[in-house]
């Protein structure tokens, strides 16, 4: 069981990096989809 914790920590780190990346993409998308900011 003790050997599983480090693996979970590494996976959590990877997931965090993924979430951060997705968060950036989501924020960019939100800025692009903001009403008024895009004049088409």
Short mmCIF file of N, CA and C in Angstrom, two decimals:
data_model
loop_
_atom_site.label_atom_id
_atom_site.label_comp_id
_atom_site.label_asym_id
_atom_site.label_seq_id
_atom_site.Cartn_x
_atom_site.Cartn_y
_atom_site.Cartn_z
N UNK A 1 0.84 -1.21 0.00
CA UNK A 1 0.00 0.00 0.00
C UNK A 1 0.87 1.26 0.00
N UNK A 2 1.99 1.18 0.73
CA UNK A 2 2.88 2.35 0.78
C UNK A 2 3.47 2.64 -0.59
N UNK A 3 3.61 1.58 -1.41
CA UNK A 3 4.22 1.76 -2.73
C UNK A 3 3.22 2.43 -3.69
N UNK A 4 1.94 2.41 -3.32
CA UNK A 4 0.93 3.00 -4.22
C UNK A 4 0.89 4.51 -4.07
N UNK A 5 1.21 5.01 -2.89
CA UNK A 5 1.09 6.46 -2.66
C UNK A 5 1.98 7.28 -3.60
N UNK A 6 3.27 6.94 -3.76
CA UNK A 6 4.10 7.72 -4.67
C UNK A 6 3.54 7.72 -6.09
N UNK A 7 3.03 6.58 -6.52
CA UNK A 7 2.45 6.52 -7.86
C UNK A 7 1.26 7.48 -7.95
N UNK A 8 0.44 7.47 -6.93
CA UNK A 8 -0.72 8.37 -6.93
C UNK A 8 -0.26 9.82 -6.97
N UNK A 9 0.83 10.11 -6.24
CA UNK A 9 1.33 11.49 -6.21
C UNK A 9 1.79 11.90 -7.61
N UNK A 10 2.52 11.01 -8.28
CA UNK A 10 3.00 11.36 -9.63
C UNK A 10 1.81 11.54 -10.57
N UNK A 11 0.84 10.63 -10.48
CA UNK A 11 -0.33 10.73 -11.36
C UNK A 11 -1.09 12.03 -11.05
N UNK A 12 -1.17 12.37 -9.76
CA UNK A 12 -1.86 13.61 -9.39
C UNK A 12 -1.12 14.80 -9.99
N UNK A 13 0.21 14.72 -9.97
CA UNK A 13 0.98 15.83 -10.57
C UNK A 13 0.67 15.94 -12.05
N UNK A 14 0.64 14.79 -12.71
CA UNK A 14 0.34 14.81 -14.16
C UNK A 14 -1.06 15.37 -14.38
N UNK A 15 -2.02 14.89 -13.58
CA UNK A 15 -3.39 15.39 -13.74
C UNK A 15 -3.44 16.89 -13.48
N UNK A 16 -2.64 17.34 -12.51
CA UNK A 16 -2.65 18.78 -12.20
C UNK A 16 -2.14 19.56 -13.40
N UNK A 17 -1.05 19.08 -13.99
CA UNK A 17 -0.50 19.75 -15.18
C UNK A 17 -1.54 19.77 -16.28
N UNK A 18 -2.23 18.63 -16.44
CA UNK A 18 -3.26 18.55 -17.48
C UNK A 18 -4.37 19.57 -17.19
N UNK A 19 -4.81 19.61 -15.93
CA UNK A 19 -5.89 20.54 -15.57
C UNK A 19 -5.44 21.97 -15.81
N UNK A 20 -4.17 22.26 -15.46
CA UNK A 20 -3.66 23.62 -15.67
C UNK A 20 -3.70 23.95 -17.16
N UNK A 21 -3.23 23.00 -17.96
CA UNK A 21 -3.25 23.25 -19.42
C UNK A 21 -4.68 23.45 -19.90
N UNK A 22 -5.56 22.53 -19.51
CA UNK A 22 -6.97 22.63 -19.93
C UNK A 22 -7.57 23.93 -19.41
N UNK A 23 -7.18 24.32 -18.20
CA UNK A 23 -7.69 25.57 -17.64
C UNK A 23 -7.30 26.75 -18.51
N UNK A 24 -6.03 26.76 -18.94
CA UNK A 24 -5.58 27.84 -19.81
C UNK A 24 -6.40 27.84 -21.10
N UNK A 25 -6.58 26.64 -21.69
CA UNK A 25 -7.36 26.57 -22.93
C UNK A 25 -8.79 27.04 -22.67
N UNK A 26 -9.35 26.62 -21.54
CA UNK A 26 -10.73 26.99 -21.22
C UNK A 26 -10.84 28.50 -21.05
N UNK A 27 -9.86 29.09 -20.35
CA UNK A 27 -9.90 30.54 -20.14
C UNK A 27 -9.79 31.26 -21.48
N UNK A 28 -8.90 30.78 -22.35
CA UNK A 28 -8.76 31.40 -23.66
C UNK A 28 -10.06 31.29 -24.44
N UNK A 29 -10.66 30.09 -24.39
CA UNK A 29 -11.92 29.88 -25.11
C UNK A 29 -12.99 30.81 -24.54
N UNK A 30 -13.03 30.94 -23.21
CA UNK A 30 -14.02 31.81 -22.59
C UNK A 30 -13.82 33.25 -23.05
N UNK A 31 -12.56 33.67 -23.12
CA UNK A 31 -12.29 35.04 -23.56
C UNK A 31 -12.74 35.22 -25.01
N UNK A 32 -12.51 34.18 -25.83
CA UNK A 32 -12.88 34.29 -27.24
C UNK A 32 -14.40 34.26 -27.39
N UNK A 33 -15.07 33.47 -26.52
CA UNK A 33 -16.53 33.34 -26.66
C UNK A 33 -17.26 34.41 -25.85
N UNK A 34 -16.53 35.32 -25.26
CA UNK A 34 -17.20 36.36 -24.47
C UNK A 34 -18.08 37.22 -25.38
N UNK A 35 -19.32 37.46 -24.99
CA UNK A 35 -20.21 38.29 -25.82
C UNK A 35 -19.73 39.74 -25.85
N UNK A 36 -19.57 40.29 -27.04
CA UNK A 36 -19.11 41.66 -27.15
C UNK A 36 -17.65 41.73 -27.53
N UNK A 37 -16.83 40.80 -27.03
CA UNK A 37 -15.40 40.84 -27.35
C UNK A 37 -15.20 40.48 -28.82
N UNK A 38 -16.01 39.52 -29.32
CA UNK A 38 -15.88 39.12 -30.73
C UNK A 38 -16.92 39.87 -31.55
N UNK A 39 -16.45 40.69 -32.46
CA UNK A 39 -17.39 41.47 -33.28
C UNK A 39 -17.46 40.84 -34.66
N UNK A 40 -18.55 40.07 -34.91
CA UNK A 40 -18.69 39.40 -36.21
C UNK A 40 -19.96 39.88 -36.88
#
